[in-house]
Coordinates of C-alpha atoms and ligand atoms in Angstrom, one line a residue:
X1 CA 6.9 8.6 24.1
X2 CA 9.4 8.6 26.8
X3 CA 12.3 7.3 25.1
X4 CA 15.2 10.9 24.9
X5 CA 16.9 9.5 21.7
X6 CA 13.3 8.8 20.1
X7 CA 12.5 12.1 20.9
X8 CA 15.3 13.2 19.8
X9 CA 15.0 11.8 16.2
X10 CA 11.6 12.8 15.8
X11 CA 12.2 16.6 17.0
X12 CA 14.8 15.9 13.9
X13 CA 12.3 14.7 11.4
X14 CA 9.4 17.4 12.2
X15 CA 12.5 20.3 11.3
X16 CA 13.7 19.3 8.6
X17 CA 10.6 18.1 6.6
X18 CA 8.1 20.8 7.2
X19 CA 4.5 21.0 5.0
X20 CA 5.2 16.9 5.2
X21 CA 2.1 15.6 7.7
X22 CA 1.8 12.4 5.9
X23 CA 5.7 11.3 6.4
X24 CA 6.0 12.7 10.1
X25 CA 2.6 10.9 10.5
X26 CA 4.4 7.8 9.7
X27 CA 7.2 8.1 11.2
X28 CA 5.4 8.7 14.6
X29 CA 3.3 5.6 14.5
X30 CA 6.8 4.0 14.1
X31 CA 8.9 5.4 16.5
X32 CA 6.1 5.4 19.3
X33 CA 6.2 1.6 19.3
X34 CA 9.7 1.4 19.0
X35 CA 10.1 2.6 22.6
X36 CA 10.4 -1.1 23.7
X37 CA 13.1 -2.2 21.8
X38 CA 15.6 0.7 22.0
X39 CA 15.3 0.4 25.7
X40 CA 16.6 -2.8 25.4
X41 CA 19.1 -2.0 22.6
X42 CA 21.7 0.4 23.1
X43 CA 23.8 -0.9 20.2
X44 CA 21.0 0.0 17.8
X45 CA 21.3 3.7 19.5
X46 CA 24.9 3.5 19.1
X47 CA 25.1 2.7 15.5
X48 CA 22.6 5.4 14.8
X49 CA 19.9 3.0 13.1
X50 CA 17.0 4.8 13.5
X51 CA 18.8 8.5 12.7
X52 CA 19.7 6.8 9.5
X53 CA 16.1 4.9 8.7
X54 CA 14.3 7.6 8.6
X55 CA 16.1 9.6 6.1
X56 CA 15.7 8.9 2.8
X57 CA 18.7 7.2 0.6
X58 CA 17.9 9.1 -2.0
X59 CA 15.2 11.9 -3.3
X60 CA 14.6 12.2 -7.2
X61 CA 12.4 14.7 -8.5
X62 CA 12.0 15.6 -12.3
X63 CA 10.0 17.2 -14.8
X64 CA 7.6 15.5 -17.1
X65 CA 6.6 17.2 -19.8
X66 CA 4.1 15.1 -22.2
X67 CA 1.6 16.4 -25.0
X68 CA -1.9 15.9 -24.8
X69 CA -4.8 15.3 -27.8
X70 CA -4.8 18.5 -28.7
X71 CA -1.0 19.4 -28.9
X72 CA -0.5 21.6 -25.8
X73 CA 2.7 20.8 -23.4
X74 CA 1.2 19.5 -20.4
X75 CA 3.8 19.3 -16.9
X76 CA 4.0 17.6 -14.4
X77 CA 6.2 16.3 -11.7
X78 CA 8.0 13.0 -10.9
X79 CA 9.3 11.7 -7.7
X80 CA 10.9 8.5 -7.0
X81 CA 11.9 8.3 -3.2
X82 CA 14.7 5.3 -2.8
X83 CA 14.1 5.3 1.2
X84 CA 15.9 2.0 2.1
X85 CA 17.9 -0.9 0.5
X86 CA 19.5 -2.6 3.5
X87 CA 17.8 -5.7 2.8
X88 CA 17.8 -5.5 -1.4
X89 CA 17.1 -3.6 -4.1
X90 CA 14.1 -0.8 -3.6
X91 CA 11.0 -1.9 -4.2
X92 CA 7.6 -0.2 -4.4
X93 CA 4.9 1.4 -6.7
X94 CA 4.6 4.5 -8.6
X95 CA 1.5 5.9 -7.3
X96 CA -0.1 8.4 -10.3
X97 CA -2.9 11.3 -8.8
X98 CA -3.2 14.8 -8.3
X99 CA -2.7 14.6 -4.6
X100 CA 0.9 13.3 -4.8
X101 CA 4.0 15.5 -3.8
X102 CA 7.2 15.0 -2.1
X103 CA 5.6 14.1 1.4
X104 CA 3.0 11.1 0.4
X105 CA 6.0 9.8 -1.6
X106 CA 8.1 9.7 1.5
X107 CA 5.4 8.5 3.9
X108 CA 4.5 5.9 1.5
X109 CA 8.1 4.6 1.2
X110 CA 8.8 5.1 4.8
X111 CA 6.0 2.7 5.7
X112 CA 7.3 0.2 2.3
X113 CA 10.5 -0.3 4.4
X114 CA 9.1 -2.2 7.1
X115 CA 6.4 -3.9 5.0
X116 CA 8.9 -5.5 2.7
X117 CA 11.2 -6.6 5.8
X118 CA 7.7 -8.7 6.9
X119 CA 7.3 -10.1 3.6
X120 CA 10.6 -11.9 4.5
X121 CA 12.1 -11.6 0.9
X122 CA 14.8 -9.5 0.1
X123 CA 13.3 -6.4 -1.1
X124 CA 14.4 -2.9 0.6
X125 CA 11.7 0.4 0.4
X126 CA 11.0 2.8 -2.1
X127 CA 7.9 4.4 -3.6
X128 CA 7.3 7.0 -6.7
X129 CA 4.6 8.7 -8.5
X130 CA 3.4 11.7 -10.0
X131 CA 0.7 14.7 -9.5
X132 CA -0.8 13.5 -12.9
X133 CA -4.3 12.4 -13.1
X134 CA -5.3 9.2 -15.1
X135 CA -8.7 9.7 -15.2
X136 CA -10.4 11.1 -18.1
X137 CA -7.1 11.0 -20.3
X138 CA -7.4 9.1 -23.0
X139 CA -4.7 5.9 -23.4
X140 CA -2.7 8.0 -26.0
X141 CA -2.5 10.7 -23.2
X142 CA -1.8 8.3 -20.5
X143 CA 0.9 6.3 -23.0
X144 CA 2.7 9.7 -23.8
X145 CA 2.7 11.0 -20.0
X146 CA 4.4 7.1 -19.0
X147 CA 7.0 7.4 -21.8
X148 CA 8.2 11.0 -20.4
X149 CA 8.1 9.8 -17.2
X150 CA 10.0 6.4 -17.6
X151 CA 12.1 8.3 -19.6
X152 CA 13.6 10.3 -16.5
X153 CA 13.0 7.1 -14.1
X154 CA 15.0 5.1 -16.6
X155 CA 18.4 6.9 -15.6
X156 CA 17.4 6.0 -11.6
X157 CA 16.0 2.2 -11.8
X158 CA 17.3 -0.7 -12.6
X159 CA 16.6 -4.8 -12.0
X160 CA 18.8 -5.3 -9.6
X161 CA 18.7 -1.8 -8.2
X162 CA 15.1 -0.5 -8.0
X163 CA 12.0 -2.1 -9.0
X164 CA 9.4 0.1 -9.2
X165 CA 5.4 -1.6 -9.5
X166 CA 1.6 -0.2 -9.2
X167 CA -0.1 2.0 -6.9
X168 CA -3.5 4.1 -7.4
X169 CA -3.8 5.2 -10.7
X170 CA -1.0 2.6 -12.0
X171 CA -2.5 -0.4 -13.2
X172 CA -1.7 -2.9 -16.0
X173 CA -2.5 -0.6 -18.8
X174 CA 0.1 2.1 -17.3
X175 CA 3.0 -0.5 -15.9
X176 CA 3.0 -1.8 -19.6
X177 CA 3.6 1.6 -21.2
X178 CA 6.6 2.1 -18.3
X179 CA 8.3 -1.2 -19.0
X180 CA 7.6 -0.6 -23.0
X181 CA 9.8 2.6 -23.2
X182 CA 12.3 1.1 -20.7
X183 CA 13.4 -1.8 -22.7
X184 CA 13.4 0.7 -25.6
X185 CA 15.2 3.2 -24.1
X186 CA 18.0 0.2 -21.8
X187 CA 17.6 -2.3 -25.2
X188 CA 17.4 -5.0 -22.0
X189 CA 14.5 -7.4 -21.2
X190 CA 14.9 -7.3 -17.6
X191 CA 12.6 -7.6 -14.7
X192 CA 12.7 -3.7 -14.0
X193 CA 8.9 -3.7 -13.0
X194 CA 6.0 -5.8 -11.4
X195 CA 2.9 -6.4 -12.1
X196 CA 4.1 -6.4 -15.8
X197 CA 0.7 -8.2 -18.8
X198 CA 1.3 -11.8 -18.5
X199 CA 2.5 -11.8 -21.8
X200 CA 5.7 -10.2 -21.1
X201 CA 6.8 -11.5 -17.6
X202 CA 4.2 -10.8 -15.2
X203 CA 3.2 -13.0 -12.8
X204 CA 0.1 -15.2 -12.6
X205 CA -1.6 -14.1 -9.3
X206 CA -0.4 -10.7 -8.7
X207 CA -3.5 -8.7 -9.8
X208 CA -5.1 -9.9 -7.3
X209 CA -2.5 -10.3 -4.3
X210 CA -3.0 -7.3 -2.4
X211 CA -6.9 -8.0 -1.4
X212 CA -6.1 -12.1 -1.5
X213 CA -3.2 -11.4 0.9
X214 CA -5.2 -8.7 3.1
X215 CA -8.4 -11.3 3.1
X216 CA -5.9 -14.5 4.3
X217 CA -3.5 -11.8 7.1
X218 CA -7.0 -10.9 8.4
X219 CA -8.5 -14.9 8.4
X220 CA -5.3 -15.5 10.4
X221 CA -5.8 -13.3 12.9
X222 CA -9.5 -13.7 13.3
X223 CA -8.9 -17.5 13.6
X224 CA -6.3 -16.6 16.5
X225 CA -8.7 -14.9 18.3
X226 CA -11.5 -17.7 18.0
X227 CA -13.4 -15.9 14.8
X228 CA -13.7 -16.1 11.4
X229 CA -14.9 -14.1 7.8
X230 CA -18.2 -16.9 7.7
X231 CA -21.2 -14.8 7.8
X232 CA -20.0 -11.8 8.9
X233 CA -21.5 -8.7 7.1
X234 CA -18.2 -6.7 5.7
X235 CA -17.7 -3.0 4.4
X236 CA -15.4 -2.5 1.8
X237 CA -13.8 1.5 0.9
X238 CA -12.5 2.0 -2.7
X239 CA -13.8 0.0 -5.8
X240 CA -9.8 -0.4 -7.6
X241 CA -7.2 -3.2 -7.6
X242 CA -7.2 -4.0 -3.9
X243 CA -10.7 -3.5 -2.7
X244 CA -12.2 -5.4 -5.5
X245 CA -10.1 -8.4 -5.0
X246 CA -10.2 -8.1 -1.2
X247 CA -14.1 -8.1 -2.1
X248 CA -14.0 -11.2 -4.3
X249 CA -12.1 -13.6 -1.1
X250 CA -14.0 -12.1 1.4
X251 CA -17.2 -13.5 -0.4
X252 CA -15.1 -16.9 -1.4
X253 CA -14.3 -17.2 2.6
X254 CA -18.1 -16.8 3.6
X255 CA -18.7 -12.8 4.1
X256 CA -21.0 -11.0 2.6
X257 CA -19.5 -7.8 1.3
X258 CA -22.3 -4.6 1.6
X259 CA -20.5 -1.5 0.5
X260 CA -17.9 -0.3 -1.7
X261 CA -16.9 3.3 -3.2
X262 CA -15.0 5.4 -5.0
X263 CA -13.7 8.9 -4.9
X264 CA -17.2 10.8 -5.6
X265 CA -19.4 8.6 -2.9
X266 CA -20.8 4.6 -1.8
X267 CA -23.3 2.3 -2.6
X268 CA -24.8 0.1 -0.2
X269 CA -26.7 -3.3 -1.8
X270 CA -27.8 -5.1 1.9
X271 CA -28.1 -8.3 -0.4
X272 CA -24.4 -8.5 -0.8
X273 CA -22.2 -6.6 -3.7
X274 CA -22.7 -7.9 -7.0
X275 CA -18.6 -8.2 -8.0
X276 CA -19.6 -8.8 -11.7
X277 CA -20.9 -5.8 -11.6
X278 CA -18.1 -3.3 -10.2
X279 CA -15.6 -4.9 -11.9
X280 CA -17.1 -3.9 -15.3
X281 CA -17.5 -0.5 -14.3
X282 CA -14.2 -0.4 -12.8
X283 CA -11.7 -2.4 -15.0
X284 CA -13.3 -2.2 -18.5
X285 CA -15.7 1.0 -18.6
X286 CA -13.8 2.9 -16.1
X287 CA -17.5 4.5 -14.8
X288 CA -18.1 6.1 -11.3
X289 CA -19.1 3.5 -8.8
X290 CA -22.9 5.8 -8.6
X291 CA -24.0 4.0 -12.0
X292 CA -24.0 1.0 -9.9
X293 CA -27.1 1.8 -8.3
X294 CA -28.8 2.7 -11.5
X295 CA -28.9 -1.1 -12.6
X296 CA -29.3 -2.7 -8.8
X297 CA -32.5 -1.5 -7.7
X298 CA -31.6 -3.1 -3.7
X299 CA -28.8 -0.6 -4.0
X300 CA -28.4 3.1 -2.9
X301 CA -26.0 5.8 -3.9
X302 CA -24.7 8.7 -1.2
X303 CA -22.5 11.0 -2.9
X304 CA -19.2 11.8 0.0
X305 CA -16.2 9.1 0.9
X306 CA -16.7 9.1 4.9
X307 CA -20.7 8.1 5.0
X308 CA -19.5 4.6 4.4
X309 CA -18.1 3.9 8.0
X310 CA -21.6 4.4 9.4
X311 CA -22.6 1.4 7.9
X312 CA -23.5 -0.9 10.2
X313 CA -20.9 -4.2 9.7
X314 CA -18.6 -6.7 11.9
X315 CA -15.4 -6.3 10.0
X316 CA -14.0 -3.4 8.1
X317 CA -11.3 -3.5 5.0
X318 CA -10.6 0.3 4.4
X319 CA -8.8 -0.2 0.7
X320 CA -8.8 3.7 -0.7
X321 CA -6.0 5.7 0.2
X322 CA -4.8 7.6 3.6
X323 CA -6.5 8.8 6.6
X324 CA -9.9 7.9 5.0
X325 CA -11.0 7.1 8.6
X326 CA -11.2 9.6 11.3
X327 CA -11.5 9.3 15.4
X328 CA -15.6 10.2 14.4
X329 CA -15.9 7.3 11.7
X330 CA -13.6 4.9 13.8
X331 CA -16.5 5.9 16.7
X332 CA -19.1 5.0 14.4
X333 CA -17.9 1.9 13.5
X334 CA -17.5 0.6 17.3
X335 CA -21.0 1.8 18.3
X336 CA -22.3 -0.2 15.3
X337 CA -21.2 -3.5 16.6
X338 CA -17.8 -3.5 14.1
X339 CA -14.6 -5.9 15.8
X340 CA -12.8 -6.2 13.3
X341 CA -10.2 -3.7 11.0
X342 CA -7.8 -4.6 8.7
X343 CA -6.3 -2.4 6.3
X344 CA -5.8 -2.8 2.5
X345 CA -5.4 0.9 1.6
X346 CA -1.2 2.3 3.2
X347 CA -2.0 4.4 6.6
X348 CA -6.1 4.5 5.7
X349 CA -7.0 5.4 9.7
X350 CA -5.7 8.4 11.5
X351 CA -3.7 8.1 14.7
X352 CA -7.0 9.1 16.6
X353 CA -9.0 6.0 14.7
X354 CA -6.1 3.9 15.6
X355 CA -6.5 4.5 19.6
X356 CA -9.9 4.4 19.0
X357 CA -9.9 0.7 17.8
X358 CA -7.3 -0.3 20.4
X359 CA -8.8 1.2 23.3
X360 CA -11.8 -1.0 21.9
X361 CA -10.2 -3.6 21.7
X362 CA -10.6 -4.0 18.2
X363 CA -8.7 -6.4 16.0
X364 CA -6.4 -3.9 14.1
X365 CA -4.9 -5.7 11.0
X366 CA -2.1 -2.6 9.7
X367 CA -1.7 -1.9 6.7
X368 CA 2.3 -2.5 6.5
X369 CA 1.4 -6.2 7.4
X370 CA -2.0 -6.5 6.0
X371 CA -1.5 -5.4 2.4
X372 CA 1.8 -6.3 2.3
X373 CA 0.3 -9.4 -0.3
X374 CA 1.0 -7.5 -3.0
X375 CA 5.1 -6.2 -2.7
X376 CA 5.3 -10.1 -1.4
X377 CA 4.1 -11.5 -5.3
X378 CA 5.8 -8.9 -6.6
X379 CA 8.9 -10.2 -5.0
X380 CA 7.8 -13.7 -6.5
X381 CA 7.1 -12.5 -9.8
X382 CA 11.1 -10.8 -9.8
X383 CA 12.2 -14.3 -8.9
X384 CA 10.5 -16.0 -11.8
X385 CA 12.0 -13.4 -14.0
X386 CA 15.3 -14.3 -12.9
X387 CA 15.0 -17.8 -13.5
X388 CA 12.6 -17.2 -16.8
X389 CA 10.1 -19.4 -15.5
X390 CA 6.3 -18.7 -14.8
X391 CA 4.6 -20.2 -11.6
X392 CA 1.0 -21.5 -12.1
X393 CA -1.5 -19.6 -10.4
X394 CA -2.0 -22.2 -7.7
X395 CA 1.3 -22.3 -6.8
X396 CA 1.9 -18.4 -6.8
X397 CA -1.6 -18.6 -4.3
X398 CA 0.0 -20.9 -2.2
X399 CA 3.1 -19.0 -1.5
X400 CA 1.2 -15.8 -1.2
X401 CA -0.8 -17.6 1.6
X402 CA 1.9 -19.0 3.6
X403 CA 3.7 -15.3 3.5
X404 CA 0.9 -14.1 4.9
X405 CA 0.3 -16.5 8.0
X406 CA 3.8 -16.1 8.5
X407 CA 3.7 -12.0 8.5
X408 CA 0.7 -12.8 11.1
X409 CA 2.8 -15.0 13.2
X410 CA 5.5 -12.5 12.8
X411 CA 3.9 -10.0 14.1
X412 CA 1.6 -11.6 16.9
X413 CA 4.8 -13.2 18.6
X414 CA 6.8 -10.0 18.7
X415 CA 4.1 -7.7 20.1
X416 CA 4.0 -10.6 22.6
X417 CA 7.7 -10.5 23.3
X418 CA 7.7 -6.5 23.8
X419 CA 4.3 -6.8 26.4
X420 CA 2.2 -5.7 23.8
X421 CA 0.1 -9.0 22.9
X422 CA -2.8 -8.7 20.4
X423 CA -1.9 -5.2 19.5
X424 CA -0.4 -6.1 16.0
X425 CA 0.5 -2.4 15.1
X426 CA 3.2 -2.8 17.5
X427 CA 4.4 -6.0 16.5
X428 CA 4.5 -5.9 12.6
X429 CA 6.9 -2.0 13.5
X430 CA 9.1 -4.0 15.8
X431 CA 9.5 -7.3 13.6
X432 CA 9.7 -5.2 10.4
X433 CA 12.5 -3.0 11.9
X434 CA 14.7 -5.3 13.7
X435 CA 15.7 -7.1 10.3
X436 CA 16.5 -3.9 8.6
X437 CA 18.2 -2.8 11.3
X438 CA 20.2 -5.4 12.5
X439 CA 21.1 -5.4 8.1
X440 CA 22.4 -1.9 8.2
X441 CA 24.6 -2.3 11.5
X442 CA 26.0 -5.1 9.6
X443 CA 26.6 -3.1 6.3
X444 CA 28.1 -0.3 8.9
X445 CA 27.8 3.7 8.9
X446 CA 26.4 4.2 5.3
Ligands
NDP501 P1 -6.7 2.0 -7.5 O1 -6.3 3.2 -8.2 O2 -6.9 0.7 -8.3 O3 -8.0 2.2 -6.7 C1 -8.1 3.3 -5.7 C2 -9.5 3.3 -5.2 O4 -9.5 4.2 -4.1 C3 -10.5 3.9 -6.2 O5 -11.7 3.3 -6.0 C4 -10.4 5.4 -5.9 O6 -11.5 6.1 -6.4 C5 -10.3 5.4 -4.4 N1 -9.6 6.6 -4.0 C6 -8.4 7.0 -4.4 N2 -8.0 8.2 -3.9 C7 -9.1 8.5 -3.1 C8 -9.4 9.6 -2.3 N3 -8.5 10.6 -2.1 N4 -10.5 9.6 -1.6 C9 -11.4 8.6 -1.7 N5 -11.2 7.5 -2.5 C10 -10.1 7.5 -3.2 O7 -5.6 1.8 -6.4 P2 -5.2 0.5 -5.5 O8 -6.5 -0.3 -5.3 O9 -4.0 -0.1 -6.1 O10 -4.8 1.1 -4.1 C11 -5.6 1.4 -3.1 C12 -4.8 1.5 -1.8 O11 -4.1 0.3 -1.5 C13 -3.8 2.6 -1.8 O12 -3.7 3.2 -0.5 C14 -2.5 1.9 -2.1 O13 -1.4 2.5 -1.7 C15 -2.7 0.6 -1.4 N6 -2.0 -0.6 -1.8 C16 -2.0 -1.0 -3.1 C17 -1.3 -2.1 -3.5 C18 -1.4 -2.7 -4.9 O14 -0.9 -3.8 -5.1 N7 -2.2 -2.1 -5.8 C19 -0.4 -2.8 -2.6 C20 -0.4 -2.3 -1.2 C21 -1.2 -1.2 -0.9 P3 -11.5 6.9 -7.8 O15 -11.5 5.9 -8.9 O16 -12.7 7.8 -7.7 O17 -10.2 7.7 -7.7

């Protein structure tokens, strides 16, 4: 980066946000392919956009204190990070696991700024969480640790304010608790979260947006460079909401999927995943993806994450969480014949991976644009709760679809206009950041 100011900014964020490598990771990626644009726009230096963008809006942090089955005070902590509301109200998930602390929250939100500017519908960033652990607590543990937590977040969030949704370890079961012991605590039927039962003003279509909308981004940008998912062998990371659903449209569009895992280790079936079968372990009997291979006898179990990138396969949907795939594994992939990477999971390959597939010339779906499928529903799902309406699923598909060729197009005409064609990293930072900031020199210094 040659660019003084950018420097400038960054030297900034690295100071004050020490023991943070996720965020200043982030922020980084960001800034590096900004370079073009603030060359060309002083008035975006002058206003002090960027200074201001990546600094939060607000920080929350709180105690959650909950009681577990056998009536011991259990702690933990709650963050809710309101980067960015320029554009609307914050929107992003509550991510729930023990690796969560102030600096995933940020990166997370950071990187939610930009995504929900592609999206094109008027949602600003924010993300949340906490370092509890879902798994292995029973419901009445989880239900008691949601109603402490919402019950904190409740003071901070609001319809028209902040609109928090799922992230790992914040599915149905958990969003349902949250939004239970909001409207108990507010007395208000409002549209405070997403991805809310159907029953109660969810939205038909957004369980399975995020690997829907990562499957159709990635069909774009394979048909734009003369390809497509038919017959391709795929390798899927992560067997939760967004991998098993990027699984199931993968198969629908003609691939056959080979691999999935989960935090222990991957299973490998050469005759194509069996979907039926994860998603029972997953969703209902919430099992380890390793008893998998105990009823597919084409199947085999290796216990470790990383082993799953030596796979041999043509396209590549990394859908677990963050820097899941190093410069080695982004190696691996590329010697095996892989052209193809499109990210479901937030920031799942290291800057190293990242020149790795470029210098390649892989084709590098990011995450902000890729998975952005799922904030984009959620957006829908807060406009049918305004007008107390529900969409049918076809028609909730259909927009989700046309979001996500038009985040493509997005994003493949401004890397074109800054002399970056085909590298789509650059063009979903540039496209995503000129709305927002273009917003907040409007709004003026605040
Ligand atoms: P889930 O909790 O449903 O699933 C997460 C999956 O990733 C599980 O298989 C989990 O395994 C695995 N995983 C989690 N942490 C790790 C880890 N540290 N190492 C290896 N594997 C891990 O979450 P989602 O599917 O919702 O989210 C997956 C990714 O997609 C995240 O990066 C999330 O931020 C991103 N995302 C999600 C969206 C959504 O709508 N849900 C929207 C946009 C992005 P295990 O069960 O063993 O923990």
């Amino acid at each position: 980066m040659k660019n003084e100011y950018l420097i400038g900014v960054l030297e900034t964020v690295k100071k004050r946000n020490p023991g943070e490598p996720e965020f200043i990771q982030a922020v980084t990626e960001v800034l590096e392919t900004l370079e073009p644009v603030i060359d060309r726009r002083p008035d975006l230096v002058e206003a002090g956009v960027v200074d201001r963008l990546v600094e939060p809006e607000r920080q929350i942090i709180f105690r959650v204190p909950w009681v577990d089955d056998n009536g011991k005070v259990q702690v933990n902590r709650g963050f809710r990070v309101q980067f960015n509301s320029a554009i609307g109200p914050y929107k992003g998930g509550i991510r729930l696991h023990p690796s969560v602390y102030i600096g995933i929250i940020k990166f997370l939100g950071f990187e939610q700024v930009f995504k929900n500017s592609l999206t094109t519908l008027p949602m600003g960033g924010g993300k949340g969480g906490s370092d509890f652990d879902p798994k292995g607590k029973s419901d009445g543990e989880v239900m008691r640790f949601c109603q402490s937590f919402m019950t904190e977040l409740s003071k901070h969030i609001g319809a028209d304010c902040d609109v928090p949704a799922g992230d790992i370890g914040t599915g149905a079961r958990e969003v349902g608790y949250m939004f239970g012991q909001y409207k108990r605590i507010r007395n208000e039927f409002t549209g405070v979260l997403t991805g809310k039962g159907l029953t109660f003003g969810g939205s038909l279509a957004r369980t399975e947006a995020t690997g829907y909308g990562l499957c159709y981004f990635t069909a774009e940008m394979l048909k734009a460079n003369g390809k497509s998912f038919e017959g391709k062998t795929v390798v899927i990371s992560g067997s939760g909401n967004v991998a098993i659903y990027a699984c199931q449209k993968a198969t629908a569009m003609g691939a056959k999927v080979v691999a999935m895992s989960d935090s222990n280790g991957y299973v490998y079936d050469p005759n194509g995943i069996d979907l039926a079968a994860v998603k029972q372990l997953k969703e209902v009997e919430r099992k380890r993806i390793r008893e998998y291979a105990a009823t597919h006898p084409t199947a085999t179990y290796t216990e470790g994450c990383s082993g799953i990138w030596s796979i041999p396969c043509d396209i590549a949907l990394p859908c677990a969480t963050q820097n899941e795939i190093n410069k080695e594994s982004a190696e691996l992939l590329v010697k095996n014949g892989c052209f193809c990477v499109s990210e479901g999971a937030n920031m799942p390959s290291t800057p190293e991976a990242i020149e790795v597939y470029l210098q390649n010339g892989l084709l590098y779906g990011p995450a902000k644009a890729a998975n952005a499928g799922g904030v984009a529903t959620s957006g829908l799902e807060m406009s049918q709760n305004s007008e107390r309406l529900s969409w049918t699923f076809e028609e909730v598909d259909a927009k989700l679809q046309d979001i996500m060729k038009s985040i493509f197009a997005a994003c493949e005409s401004a890397a074109k206009e800054y002399g970056m064609e085909g590298n789509y990293m650059a063009g979903a930072n540039i496209a995503g950041f000129l709305k927002v900031a273009e917003a907040m020199k409007a709004q003026g210094c605040v």
